[in-house]
Short mmCIF file of C-alpha atoms in Angstrom, two decimals:
data_model
loop_
_atom_site.label_atom_id
_atom_site.label_comp_id
_atom_site.label_asym_id
_atom_site.label_seq_id
_atom_site.Cartn_x
_atom_site.Cartn_y
_atom_site.Cartn_z
CA MET A 23 -20.08 10.26 -9.39
CA ASN A 24 -21.20 7.06 -7.31
CA SER A 25 -22.81 7.85 -4.00
CA PRO A 26 -21.34 6.38 -0.70
CA LYS A 27 -24.02 3.72 -0.95
CA GLU A 28 -23.36 2.85 -4.38
CA VAL A 29 -19.68 2.55 -3.57
CA ILE A 30 -20.47 -0.10 -0.93
CA GLU A 31 -22.42 -2.06 -3.51
CA ILE A 32 -19.59 -1.94 -5.88
CA VAL A 33 -17.02 -2.93 -2.99
CA SER A 34 -19.50 -5.89 -2.13
CA VAL A 35 -19.46 -7.38 -5.54
CA LEU A 36 -15.75 -6.75 -6.03
CA ALA A 37 -15.14 -8.51 -2.69
CA GLN A 38 -17.29 -11.45 -3.64
CA ASN A 39 -15.33 -11.74 -6.88
CA LYS A 40 -11.99 -11.53 -5.34
CA GLY A 41 -13.02 -14.30 -2.69
CA ALA A 42 -13.97 -16.66 -5.58
CA TYR A 43 -10.64 -16.26 -7.37
CA LYS A 44 -8.44 -19.44 -7.67
CA ILE A 45 -5.29 -19.49 -5.55
CA ARG A 46 -3.10 -19.08 -8.74
CA LYS A 47 -5.02 -16.11 -10.06
CA THR A 48 -4.90 -14.31 -6.51
CA LEU A 49 -1.13 -14.83 -6.27
CA ILE A 50 -0.51 -13.59 -9.79
CA LEU A 51 -2.60 -10.45 -9.27
CA ALA A 52 -0.99 -9.92 -5.86
CA PHE A 53 2.49 -10.32 -7.45
CA LEU A 54 1.44 -7.51 -9.88
CA ALA A 55 0.18 -5.17 -7.26
CA GLY A 56 3.48 -5.61 -5.20
CA ALA A 57 5.47 -4.70 -8.28
CA TYR A 58 3.22 -1.61 -9.12
CA ILE A 59 3.76 -0.28 -5.62
CA ALA A 60 7.38 -0.86 -5.90
CA PHE A 61 7.34 1.16 -9.20
CA GLY A 62 5.77 4.02 -7.46
CA GLY A 63 8.39 3.74 -4.71
CA LEU A 64 11.34 3.75 -7.35
CA LEU A 65 9.76 6.94 -9.01
CA ALA A 66 9.46 8.56 -5.69
CA ILE A 67 13.10 7.91 -4.79
CA VAL A 68 14.44 9.15 -8.19
CA VAL A 69 12.41 12.33 -8.09
CA GLY A 70 12.13 13.18 -4.37
CA GLY A 71 15.21 11.59 -3.24
CA GLY A 72 17.45 12.99 -6.03
CA SER A 73 17.15 16.58 -4.74
CA PRO A 74 19.58 16.89 -1.73
CA GLU A 75 20.11 20.58 -2.20
CA LEU A 76 16.50 21.13 -2.20
CA ALA A 77 15.98 18.86 0.89
CA ALA A 78 18.58 20.81 2.68
CA SER A 79 16.85 24.15 2.09
CA ASN A 80 13.17 23.08 1.96
CA PRO A 81 12.54 19.58 3.26
CA GLY A 82 8.79 19.88 3.04
CA ILE A 83 9.01 20.26 -0.73
CA THR A 84 11.09 17.19 -1.14
CA LYS A 85 8.73 15.12 1.02
CA PHE A 86 5.84 16.47 -1.16
CA LEU A 87 7.68 15.46 -4.41
CA PHE A 88 8.35 11.97 -2.89
CA GLY A 89 4.72 11.77 -1.99
CA ALA A 90 3.53 13.20 -5.32
CA MET A 91 5.35 10.39 -7.26
CA PHE A 92 4.38 7.46 -5.32
CA PRO A 93 0.55 7.19 -6.06
CA VAL A 94 1.33 5.79 -9.59
CA GLY A 95 1.44 2.40 -7.94
CA LEU A 96 -2.09 2.48 -6.49
CA ILE A 97 -3.51 4.04 -9.63
CA LEU A 98 -2.21 1.01 -11.46
CA VAL A 99 -3.70 -1.34 -9.01
CA VAL A 100 -7.10 0.21 -9.18
CA VAL A 101 -7.31 1.17 -12.73
CA VAL A 102 -5.51 -1.97 -14.38
CA GLY A 103 -6.65 -4.45 -11.69
CA ALA A 104 -4.56 -6.28 -9.07
CA GLU A 105 -4.72 -7.57 -5.56
CA LEU A 106 -3.26 -5.31 -2.81
CA PHE A 107 -3.27 -6.37 0.80
CA THR A 108 -3.93 -3.00 2.18
CA GLY A 109 -6.94 -2.23 -0.02
CA ASN A 110 -8.35 -5.62 0.71
CA ASN A 111 -8.17 -4.89 4.36
CA ALA A 112 -11.21 -2.76 3.94
CA TYR A 113 -12.82 -4.31 0.72
CA PHE A 114 -14.24 -7.42 2.59
CA VAL A 115 -15.42 -5.69 5.65
CA PRO A 116 -18.97 -4.67 4.51
CA ASN A 117 -19.65 -8.29 3.21
CA VAL A 118 -18.49 -9.61 6.67
CA LEU A 119 -20.80 -7.31 8.54
CA SER A 120 -23.81 -8.36 6.21
CA LYS A 121 -22.68 -11.91 6.54
CA LYS A 122 -22.33 -12.24 2.75
CA GLN A 123 -18.60 -13.59 3.27
CA SER A 124 -16.96 -15.35 6.18
CA ILE A 125 -13.98 -14.34 8.18
CA ASN A 126 -12.10 -17.44 6.99
CA ALA A 127 -12.60 -16.31 3.32
CA VAL A 128 -11.18 -12.89 4.22
CA LEU A 129 -8.16 -14.28 6.05
CA LYS A 130 -7.45 -16.72 3.11
CA ASN A 131 -7.34 -13.84 0.59
CA TRP A 132 -5.35 -11.72 2.96
CA GLY A 133 -2.71 -14.34 3.37
CA LEU A 134 -2.31 -15.15 -0.26
CA VAL A 135 -2.22 -11.53 -1.30
CA TYR A 136 0.37 -10.61 1.34
CA ILE A 137 2.70 -13.32 0.09
CA GLY A 138 2.15 -12.33 -3.50
CA ASN A 139 2.66 -8.60 -2.75
CA PHE A 140 5.91 -9.33 -0.90
CA ILE A 141 7.22 -11.44 -3.92
CA GLY A 142 6.34 -8.81 -6.36
CA ALA A 143 7.85 -5.85 -4.32
CA VAL A 144 11.05 -7.77 -3.63
CA PHE A 145 11.36 -8.71 -7.32
CA VAL A 146 11.34 -5.15 -8.28
CA ALA A 147 13.72 -4.19 -5.59
CA PHE A 148 16.27 -6.79 -6.58
CA PHE A 149 15.89 -7.48 -10.27
CA ILE A 150 14.47 -4.21 -11.62
CA THR A 151 16.31 -1.77 -9.21
CA HIS A 152 19.36 -3.35 -7.69
CA LEU A 153 20.76 -5.22 -10.52
CA THR A 154 20.27 -2.32 -12.91
CA HIS A 155 22.19 0.07 -10.69
CA LEU A 156 19.42 2.56 -10.85
CA VAL A 157 19.88 3.88 -7.37
CA SER A 158 23.45 2.76 -6.75
CA ASP A 159 25.11 6.28 -7.07
CA ALA A 160 24.57 9.45 -5.09
CA PRO A 161 22.21 11.02 -4.37
CA PHE A 162 19.75 8.23 -4.77
CA SER A 163 21.95 5.75 -2.79
CA GLU A 164 21.79 7.99 0.22
CA SER A 165 18.09 8.43 -0.23
CA VAL A 166 17.51 4.61 -0.32
CA ARG A 167 19.59 4.25 2.85
CA ASN A 168 17.93 7.12 4.78
CA VAL A 169 14.32 6.03 3.93
CA ALA A 170 15.09 2.57 5.29
CA MET A 171 17.06 3.58 8.30
CA THR A 172 14.30 6.05 9.24
CA LYS A 173 11.52 3.26 8.83
CA THR A 174 13.40 0.90 11.01
CA SER A 175 14.37 3.38 13.73
CA HIS A 176 10.88 3.86 15.45
CA THR A 177 9.34 1.90 18.28
CA PHE A 178 6.66 -0.69 17.71
CA LEU A 179 3.90 1.54 18.83
CA VAL A 180 5.11 4.54 16.73
CA THR A 181 5.15 2.29 13.53
CA PHE A 182 1.87 0.72 14.43
CA LEU A 183 0.30 4.16 14.70
CA LYS A 184 1.80 5.33 11.54
CA GLY A 185 0.39 2.14 9.82
CA ILE A 186 -2.98 3.04 10.95
CA GLY A 187 -2.72 6.56 9.31
CA ALA A 188 -1.38 5.01 6.17
CA ASN A 189 -4.15 2.52 5.45
CA TRP A 190 -6.80 5.02 6.65
CA LEU A 191 -5.84 7.16 3.75
CA VAL A 192 -4.93 4.26 1.29
CA CYS A 193 -8.43 2.86 1.71
CA LEU A 194 -10.02 6.22 1.40
CA ALA A 195 -8.08 6.60 -1.73
CA VAL A 196 -9.60 3.33 -3.11
CA TRP A 197 -13.04 4.33 -2.04
CA GLN A 198 -12.64 7.62 -3.95
CA GLY A 199 -11.34 5.66 -6.99
CA MET A 200 -14.68 3.68 -6.92
CA ALA A 201 -16.77 6.83 -6.44
CA ALA A 202 -15.35 8.32 -9.70
CA LYS A 203 -16.95 7.03 -12.95
CA ASP A 204 -14.12 7.99 -15.46
CA THR A 205 -10.33 7.38 -15.40
CA VAL A 206 -9.26 10.88 -14.76
CA GLY A 207 -11.55 11.07 -11.83
CA LYS A 208 -10.22 7.77 -10.48
CA ILE A 209 -6.61 8.93 -10.92
CA PHE A 210 -7.23 12.26 -9.02
CA GLY A 211 -9.24 10.65 -6.31
CA ILE A 212 -6.57 8.15 -5.63
CA TRP A 213 -3.74 10.52 -5.93
CA LEU A 214 -4.59 12.97 -3.22
CA PRO A 215 -4.82 10.71 -0.18
CA VAL A 216 -1.79 8.57 -1.12
CA MET A 217 0.21 11.69 -1.76
CA ALA A 218 -0.79 12.90 1.75
CA PHE A 219 0.12 9.67 3.56
CA VAL A 220 3.53 9.39 1.96
CA THR A 221 4.33 13.03 2.49
CA LEU A 222 3.20 12.83 6.04
CA GLY A 223 5.63 9.81 6.62
CA PHE A 224 3.17 7.10 7.52
CA GLU A 225 3.91 3.42 7.16
CA HIS A 226 2.51 1.30 4.36
CA SER A 227 3.49 -2.45 4.63
CA ILE A 228 3.58 -3.13 1.00
CA ALA A 229 5.72 -0.04 0.17
CA ASN A 230 8.02 -1.10 2.78
CA MET A 231 8.48 -4.44 1.29
CA TYR A 232 10.12 -2.59 -1.57
CA PHE A 233 11.93 0.35 0.23
CA ILE A 234 13.65 -1.65 3.00
CA PRO A 235 14.73 -4.82 1.03
CA LEU A 236 16.11 -2.50 -1.62
CA ALA A 237 18.26 -0.82 1.05
CA ILE A 238 19.38 -4.14 2.22
CA PHE A 239 20.39 -5.14 -1.25
CA GLU A 240 22.21 -1.84 -1.55
CA GLY A 241 24.33 -2.53 1.56
CA ALA A 242 22.40 -0.73 4.34
CA PRO A 243 23.21 -2.13 7.79
CA ILE A 244 19.74 -3.56 8.21
CA THR A 245 19.11 -7.30 8.69
CA TRP A 246 15.93 -8.98 7.38
CA MET A 247 14.98 -9.88 10.93
CA HIS A 248 15.30 -6.27 12.06
CA PHE A 249 13.18 -5.35 9.12
CA PHE A 250 10.41 -7.63 10.12
CA GLU A 251 10.50 -6.90 13.88
CA SER A 252 10.94 -3.11 13.68
CA ASN A 253 8.77 -2.33 10.70
CA LEU A 254 6.92 -4.87 8.66
CA ILE A 255 4.99 -6.39 11.63
CA PRO A 256 3.82 -3.23 13.43
CA ALA A 257 3.17 -1.56 10.10
CA THR A 258 1.04 -4.50 8.76
CA LEU A 259 -0.84 -4.63 12.00
CA GLY A 260 -1.51 -0.88 11.89
CA ASN A 261 -2.58 -1.12 8.27
CA ILE A 262 -5.10 -3.85 9.15
CA VAL A 263 -6.61 -1.56 11.83
CA GLY A 264 -6.63 1.34 9.58
CA GLY A 265 -8.41 -0.35 6.78
CA VAL A 266 -10.81 -2.35 8.85
CA ILE A 267 -11.71 -0.03 11.72
CA PHE A 268 -11.58 3.27 10.15
CA VAL A 269 -12.82 2.70 6.63
CA GLY A 270 -14.52 -0.81 6.06
CA MET A 271 -16.54 -1.04 9.34
CA PRO A 272 -17.92 2.54 9.40
CA TYR A 273 -18.82 2.75 5.71
CA GLY A 274 -20.02 -0.84 5.70
CA TYR A 275 -22.19 -0.10 8.75
CA LEU A 276 -23.62 3.32 7.52
CA PHE A 277 -24.16 2.49 3.94
CA GLY A 278 -24.34 -1.22 3.71
CA LYS A 279 -27.81 -1.48 5.03
CA LYS A 280 -30.84 -2.04 2.68
CA ASN A 281 -32.92 0.54 4.42
#
């Protein structure tokens, strides 16, 4: 197992490599990450959302099932390799603190990856899920609708705070994945925090790029503008705070020093 200081060293090298990617490579890897997260979302809907009787009698269990399925997306991102906006919120911070990378390099990566993640997630929502009618029938259709309606019903502040919680745990999952030295350890280290954030109902901007557009495609009474204003913007801002302030900065400060 890698120590916290060794993890920071790994993070530093990865961030420098990510910052050196050409635009085309960054966008392709970001598209793949958005798609991987979407696949995790689809699996969660089919397993967790396909049990209405269980949800009525024991909603905690169905939330757990939903959360237990979702981590496959981040596992693919870390193990196979892809560019995920929320993980990158923390990746670059230690190097910024040590002045190995500039803020401009970070913002460039974030912008490109965010766009690529959106395209990948919406692609899976429309072409792989909607056009194949995988969730068009009950009880899956109700699950898709309920998830999206719930996510777009909160105030800006509530969604922002839930966004902080989500990416705090997501970035810790990434950190644990890098602490492990074998594939099984990486999978388990990633699974636990991601399962927790989904089960708890926190807001992950990239996941929501799949869940809410899918509901729109399936006929839910949600407009794209409402999606952006009520969920995506506050969730994204919360994710940035969660990754930067609660993971990247403290661990970069505590373990990024040479002494």
